[in-house]
Amino acid sequence: MSIKVCIFLGIITFLSPIYLSKGDYIFATDYYEVPVDHFSYARNETFKIKYLYNDTYWNRTGNGPIFFYTGNEGLIEVFAQNTGLMWDLAPQFGALLLFAEHRYYGASMPFGNDSFSSPDKSGYLTSEQALADFAQFLTWYRTSEGAEKSPIIAFGGSYGGMLTAWMRMKYPHIIAGGIAASAPIAQFQGLTPCNKYGQIVSADFQRVGINCFKTIRKSWGIINSFGENDGGRGWISKTFRLCKHLETKDDVEQFKEWLVDVYGYLAMIDYPYENSFLEPVPGNPVRAVCNLLSDPNESGKVLLRSIFKGVSIYFNYTGQSKCLDFTDEATGDLNAGGWDFQACTEMIMPICYDGQTDMFEPNPWNLTHYSDDCFSRFGVRPDPKVAELIYGGRDISAASNIVFSNGLLDPWYGGGMLNNLSSTLIAVVIPEGAHHLDLRSSHPKDPASVVTARKIEAGEIKKWIAEFHEKHEKQNLYYSSLEM
Amino acid sequence: MSIKVCIFLGIITFLSPIYLSKGDYIFATDYYEVPVDHFSYARNETFKIKYLYNDTYWNRTGNGPIFFYTGNEGLIEVFAQNTGLMWDLAPQFGALLLFAEHRYYGASMPFGNDSFSSPDKSGYLTSEQALADFAQFLTWYRTSEGAEKSPIIAFGGSYGGMLTAWMRMKYPHIIAGGIAASAPIAQFQGLTPCNKYGQIVSADFQRVGINCFKTIRKSWGIINSFGENDGGRGWISKTFRLCKHLETKDDVEQFKEWLVDVYGYLAMIDYPYENSFLEPVPGNPVRAVCNLLSDPNESGKVLLRSIFKGVSIYFNYTGQSKCLDFTDEATGDLNAGGWDFQACTEMIMPICYDGQTDMFEPNPWNLTHYSDDCFSRFGVRPDPKVAELIYGGRDISAASNIVFSNGLLDPWYGGGMLNNLSSTLIAVVIPEGAHHLDLRSSHPKDPASVVTARKIEAGEIKKWIAEFHEKHEKQNLYYSSLEM
């Protein structure tokens, strides 16, 4: 089985096209020049990162806050359009909306099309460099707008949520506080069991019906059996309307990986209302899939036909897809290349399946194999401990002013912070929430738990803003006593 | 007047030889391999930093702490020998003593003798990279010693004190707390007036006697007058026994700079007891000098002869120096080159004199001139705002567990933290203290204020250790609940 480098990104890249087409929010676009390397003086290159802003609601004269999205692995427009919480809260806070693109994604390529050609170019794609981009950008932005008295509140989801948390931890003089949604800052080696992700996905399906769980678990053996010979592979290819026929056993492995990913994505986007992603999906898509997978006693072909109908809800809800492209991994463009590279250097988030506590085939985490694959693809090798070294893993009690929100339907919550660490490090658990549901715009079908979560978040933001202004007034007095 | 890049380092380089010869403390030496660049994957080079340790007092089984010195601009042995406080406190705390050398100093050269040959080699000399060295080293050290339950307490003086504070700010999961002595973390543009340093030096001399201040202030005009012609320059050269005669007006400027530096060094090392540095000096050296500069009404030659006798206490207390080498700036070896480079990139600490509030000739801060000089020497240009961007300047209230100690005789206190920022960010002011007096070993002539300061520091360390153990026990429970 080939090593899957890219798991975390998947959903974002998958979903980008439709996210973009659903552009409900309006913003202006500009660029800001940053050094390729913030942490040495060996190179002088610079490049531009993209940022978006909207000042419709900004109470500039009243030192209204800046709501800042710490852009993650994808086009910044995606996050601007899909972080409705920021837009919903902006009017009541008189906030400016600001979204900065992460280096090496979207239009923010340090070396243009060559950005991933070799490690001496791609090597500056790290979270630390991205945070330094944001720090420099925000300092400049606030100064150029004369907004030194405007506190900056960071928002981020998923990897962007990790960046929000780390931004507050490393640059608390720039970020007054942060909403880190579905941020698996502890999804690293030795901090979270690698089978946790698969257990949560499986539990999501089991919650809807134990038979669903059993049906999926049973399917792997049947696929393997069919995958043994040309006839079986042909039958699967035809039944699942595969764009590319299963010619070899490797194809079968890749097909199964696609299915595993889809179950994970379904768990991540298990929102209570219809939403249009790669293809539109209904509300509670896991339930919709499981309604079709209710009988684990079905025999081979019947059971696989049910599986096909089930996953069709994910990739073909409207019936417009001509075929199922199981080779469509999130590696086809530079964005995906970006995350794959990060997943091959510092963002090593081990995922494994044991087949006992989850509904998947056993698939252990193999760092050696993973590392070799990274080296052959990018000329770099992963450093599984570096993220913990730099950011502290779960040991972040010295930080402050961060809300960590996690939905219990989200496979990533296993690597998240689920307990309050102090009065200013708040954990918000959303039992009915999938991947950063709280960051989305409010919706009539929102469960009560996410409504409450957003209220808590707004309350914390209010506190951070008050604290900032109080501190700022004190500091002004102090500075003015210095003869500069 | 030429630009003096190196001011901060001076004292260390100046004093190194004798520091080393006074090796009262015993330690073992070893090396640890670190990457040249912690923050990118563009380069693969590694090199070794030196570290020293002594486990005589370590209560290993009782999880005794690790006392760690964040090495600054010089040979690490210098700091091991001159941070007596750590050795004094080690027995009562059952502490391991550990000292790590800062990259690009002493034996810790990334590219050997070529380390300063061009920016692509020297460019990795930054405080952020040094902190990452320490973080990686400490994580490895603790693991390899099985000492995960031993809290690490950082110590540092001057730039080393800045590193201690920043280490706790950036890596609080690694450093439980830090004693940052005489750490001018705010000696940057816009944070501290550039004339503050000269004002403090002048105040030190004025405190001993207003006539001393007046005599020194008057001397510059007389030197200028003598410096106008060959005869006058010859007279000064002979009277001051200069190793190199003053041939030109530039020589005269350099000579005056030397004098300005000496007054600053005298203020820095104005300890209450005899101590042997480059040459031995008596206790309270500023007083000793000023005893010879008590009559500002002296005429030209008589006054300059007094100045010569005064500074002789600094450079020739034992009378063994054959001549006064005013060209002996701290630039002759790689160590000095290291600080000069840092002072040309991120460690820009503006110093100026106004001639009104200090006893020096007016000498404004000229960034353009400074920058051009840096570029011609190293091929780099200073970034005066980067240190504040990365570390926050005075805006550090989100940090915790740091003691900032400052002596009011120390010219650097102007850039230090002199007020408590919270219950865990403690400012300790030592009215009778010169440059990090508290870090030195206790001495019968210590003023009461430094005895008190050390007691406060020991008390904070005790709290940090207790807090660490409490947290660690909680975390152990939490981790063990995860099925890894």
Short mmCIF file of N, CA, C and O in Angstrom, two decimals, chain B residues 186-237:
data_model
loop_
_atom_site.label_atom_id
_atom_site.label_comp_id
_atom_site.label_asym_id
_atom_site.label_seq_id
_atom_site.Cartn_x
_atom_site.Cartn_y
_atom_site.Cartn_z
N ALA B 186 14.64 46.03 26.03
CA ALA B 186 13.97 47.16 25.37
C ALA B 186 14.96 48.22 24.90
O ALA B 186 14.57 49.36 24.65
N GLN B 187 16.22 47.83 24.75
CA GLN B 187 17.23 48.79 24.27
C GLN B 187 17.18 48.83 22.74
O GLN B 187 18.17 48.62 22.05
N PHE B 188 15.97 49.07 22.23
CA PHE B 188 15.80 49.10 20.78
C PHE B 188 15.10 50.39 20.38
O PHE B 188 14.52 51.09 21.24
N GLN B 189 15.16 50.65 19.11
CA GLN B 189 14.63 51.90 18.56
C GLN B 189 13.16 52.11 18.94
O GLN B 189 12.34 51.23 18.74
N GLY B 190 12.88 53.28 19.49
CA GLY B 190 11.50 53.61 19.82
C GLY B 190 11.06 53.10 21.18
O GLY B 190 9.95 53.38 21.62
N LEU B 191 11.91 52.31 21.83
CA LEU B 191 11.53 51.73 23.12
C LEU B 191 12.28 52.37 24.28
O LEU B 191 11.78 52.40 25.40
N THR B 192 13.47 52.84 24.00
CA THR B 192 14.30 53.48 25.03
C THR B 192 15.06 54.62 24.34
O THR B 192 15.61 54.41 23.25
N PRO B 193 15.08 55.79 24.95
CA PRO B 193 15.82 56.89 24.33
C PRO B 193 17.30 56.52 24.16
O PRO B 193 17.88 55.93 25.07
N CYS B 194 17.87 56.86 23.03
CA CYS B 194 19.25 56.42 22.77
C CYS B 194 20.25 57.10 23.67
O CYS B 194 21.37 56.61 23.85
N ASN B 195 19.85 58.23 24.28
CA ASN B 195 20.81 58.90 25.16
C ASN B 195 20.76 58.41 26.61
O ASN B 195 21.49 58.90 27.46
N LYS B 196 19.91 57.44 26.86
CA LYS B 196 19.74 56.95 28.23
C LYS B 196 21.04 56.32 28.76
O LYS B 196 21.43 56.56 29.91
N TYR B 197 21.68 55.54 27.92
CA TYR B 197 22.92 54.87 28.33
C TYR B 197 23.95 55.90 28.81
O TYR B 197 24.51 55.78 29.91
N GLY B 198 24.19 56.92 28.00
CA GLY B 198 25.18 57.94 28.37
C GLY B 198 24.78 58.72 29.60
O GLY B 198 25.64 59.12 30.41
N GLN B 199 23.48 58.92 29.76
CA GLN B 199 23.00 59.61 30.96
C GLN B 199 23.31 58.80 32.22
O GLN B 199 23.70 59.36 33.25
N ILE B 200 23.15 57.50 32.12
CA ILE B 200 23.39 56.66 33.30
C ILE B 200 24.88 56.62 33.62
O ILE B 200 25.29 56.75 34.78
N VAL B 201 25.71 56.47 32.59
CA VAL B 201 27.16 56.50 32.82
C VAL B 201 27.53 57.81 33.51
O VAL B 201 28.23 57.83 34.54
N SER B 202 27.01 58.89 32.96
CA SER B 202 27.34 60.21 33.51
C SER B 202 26.86 60.35 34.94
O SER B 202 27.56 60.90 35.80
N ALA B 203 25.64 59.84 35.19
CA ALA B 203 25.10 59.93 36.55
C ALA B 203 25.96 59.16 37.53
O ALA B 203 26.11 59.56 38.69
N ASP B 204 26.53 58.04 37.09
CA ASP B 204 27.40 57.26 37.97
C ASP B 204 28.60 58.10 38.40
O ASP B 204 29.01 58.06 39.57
N PHE B 205 29.16 58.81 37.45
CA PHE B 205 30.32 59.64 37.78
C PHE B 205 29.90 60.85 38.60
O PHE B 205 30.60 61.27 39.52
N GLN B 206 28.73 61.40 38.28
CA GLN B 206 28.24 62.57 39.00
C GLN B 206 27.91 62.22 40.45
O GLN B 206 28.09 63.04 41.35
N ARG B 207 27.42 61.01 40.64
CA ARG B 207 27.05 60.57 41.98
C ARG B 207 28.26 60.64 42.90
O ARG B 207 28.16 61.01 44.07
N VAL B 208 29.41 60.24 42.35
CA VAL B 208 30.64 60.23 43.16
C VAL B 208 31.12 61.66 43.39
O VAL B 208 31.69 61.97 44.44
N GLY B 209 30.89 62.53 42.45
CA GLY B 209 31.33 63.91 42.62
C GLY B 209 31.04 64.72 41.38
O GLY B 209 31.44 64.34 40.28
N ILE B 210 30.33 65.82 41.55
CA ILE B 210 29.98 66.64 40.40
C ILE B 210 31.24 67.15 39.69
O ILE B 210 31.24 67.32 38.47
N ASN B 211 32.33 67.30 40.43
CA ASN B 211 33.56 67.77 39.79
C ASN B 211 34.14 66.74 38.83
O ASN B 211 34.78 67.10 37.84
N CYS B 212 33.92 65.49 39.13
CA CYS B 212 34.40 64.41 38.25
C CYS B 212 33.68 64.51 36.91
O CYS B 212 34.30 64.51 35.84
N PHE B 213 32.36 64.63 37.01
CA PHE B 213 31.52 64.82 35.83
C PHE B 213 31.99 66.04 35.03
O PHE B 213 32.19 65.97 33.81
N LYS B 214 32.22 67.15 35.72
CA LYS B 214 32.61 68.38 35.05
C LYS B 214 33.99 68.27 34.40
O LYS B 214 34.24 68.79 33.31
N THR B 215 34.89 67.58 35.08
CA THR B 215 36.25 67.43 34.56
C THR B 215 36.23 66.62 33.26
O THR B 215 36.88 66.99 32.27
N ILE B 216 35.48 65.53 33.30
CA ILE B 216 35.42 64.69 32.09
C ILE B 216 34.76 65.48 30.95
O ILE B 216 35.25 65.49 29.81
N ARG B 217 33.67 66.15 31.27
CA ARG B 217 33.00 66.93 30.22
C ARG B 217 33.94 67.97 29.62
O ARG B 217 33.95 68.18 28.40
N LYS B 218 34.72 68.60 30.48
CA LYS B 218 35.63 69.65 29.99
C LYS B 218 36.75 69.06 29.12
O LYS B 218 37.29 69.74 28.24
N SER B 219 37.10 67.80 29.38
CA SER B 219 38.28 67.22 28.73
C SER B 219 38.15 67.14 27.21
O SER B 219 39.14 67.22 26.49
N TRP B 220 36.94 66.97 26.72
CA TRP B 220 36.78 66.76 25.27
C TRP B 220 37.25 67.97 24.48
O TRP B 220 37.94 67.83 23.47
N GLY B 221 36.90 69.14 24.95
CA GLY B 221 37.32 70.36 24.25
C GLY B 221 38.83 70.50 24.25
O GLY B 221 39.43 70.91 23.25
N ILE B 222 39.42 70.14 25.36
CA ILE B 222 40.88 70.25 25.45
C ILE B 222 41.53 69.25 24.50
O ILE B 222 42.47 69.58 23.78
N ILE B 223 41.00 68.04 24.49
CA ILE B 223 41.55 67.02 23.55
C ILE B 223 41.39 67.51 22.11
O ILE B 223 42.32 67.41 21.30
N ASN B 224 40.22 68.06 21.82
CA ASN B 224 40.00 68.57 20.45
C ASN B 224 41.01 69.66 20.11
O ASN B 224 41.57 69.70 19.01
N SER B 225 41.22 70.52 21.06
CA SER B 225 42.16 71.62 20.85
C SER B 225 43.57 71.08 20.60
O SER B 225 44.23 71.45 19.64
N PHE B 226 44.00 70.17 21.44
CA PHE B 226 45.33 69.55 21.25
C PHE B 226 45.36 68.74 19.94
O PHE B 226 46.39 68.67 19.28
N GLY B 227 44.23 68.16 19.60
CA GLY B 227 44.19 67.29 18.43
C GLY B 227 44.27 68.03 17.11
O GLY B 227 44.41 67.42 16.05
N GLU B 228 44.17 69.35 17.18
CA GLU B 228 44.17 70.18 15.96
C GLU B 228 45.51 70.15 15.21
O GLU B 228 45.56 70.31 14.00
N ASN B 229 46.59 69.98 15.96
CA ASN B 229 47.91 70.09 15.31
C ASN B 229 48.86 68.99 15.77
O ASN B 229 48.61 68.32 16.78
N ASP B 230 49.91 68.84 15.03
CA ASP B 230 50.89 67.78 15.31
C ASP B 230 51.45 67.87 16.72
O ASP B 230 51.57 66.86 17.42
N GLY B 231 51.76 69.09 17.12
CA GLY B 231 52.36 69.26 18.45
C GLY B 231 51.44 68.76 19.54
O GLY B 231 51.86 68.01 20.43
N GLY B 232 50.18 69.17 19.45
CA GLY B 232 49.21 68.76 20.46
C GLY B 232 48.98 67.26 20.44
O GLY B 232 48.93 66.60 21.50
N ARG B 233 48.87 66.70 19.25
CA ARG B 233 48.66 65.23 19.14
C ARG B 233 49.87 64.49 19.71
O ARG B 233 49.73 63.46 20.38
N GLY B 234 51.07 65.04 19.45
CA GLY B 234 52.27 64.42 19.99
C GLY B 234 52.27 64.45 21.51
O GLY B 234 52.62 63.47 22.17
N TRP B 235 51.84 65.60 22.03
CA TRP B 235 51.83 65.71 23.50
C TRP B 235 50.87 64.69 24.12
O TRP B 235 51.21 64.01 25.08
N ILE B 236 49.68 64.59 23.54
CA ILE B 236 48.73 63.59 24.06
C ILE B 236 49.30 62.18 23.94
O ILE B 236 49.25 61.38 24.88
N SER B 237 49.87 61.90 22.78
CA SER B 237 50.40 60.55 22.54
C SER B 237 51.44 60.19 23.60
O SER B 237 51.46 59.07 24.12
#
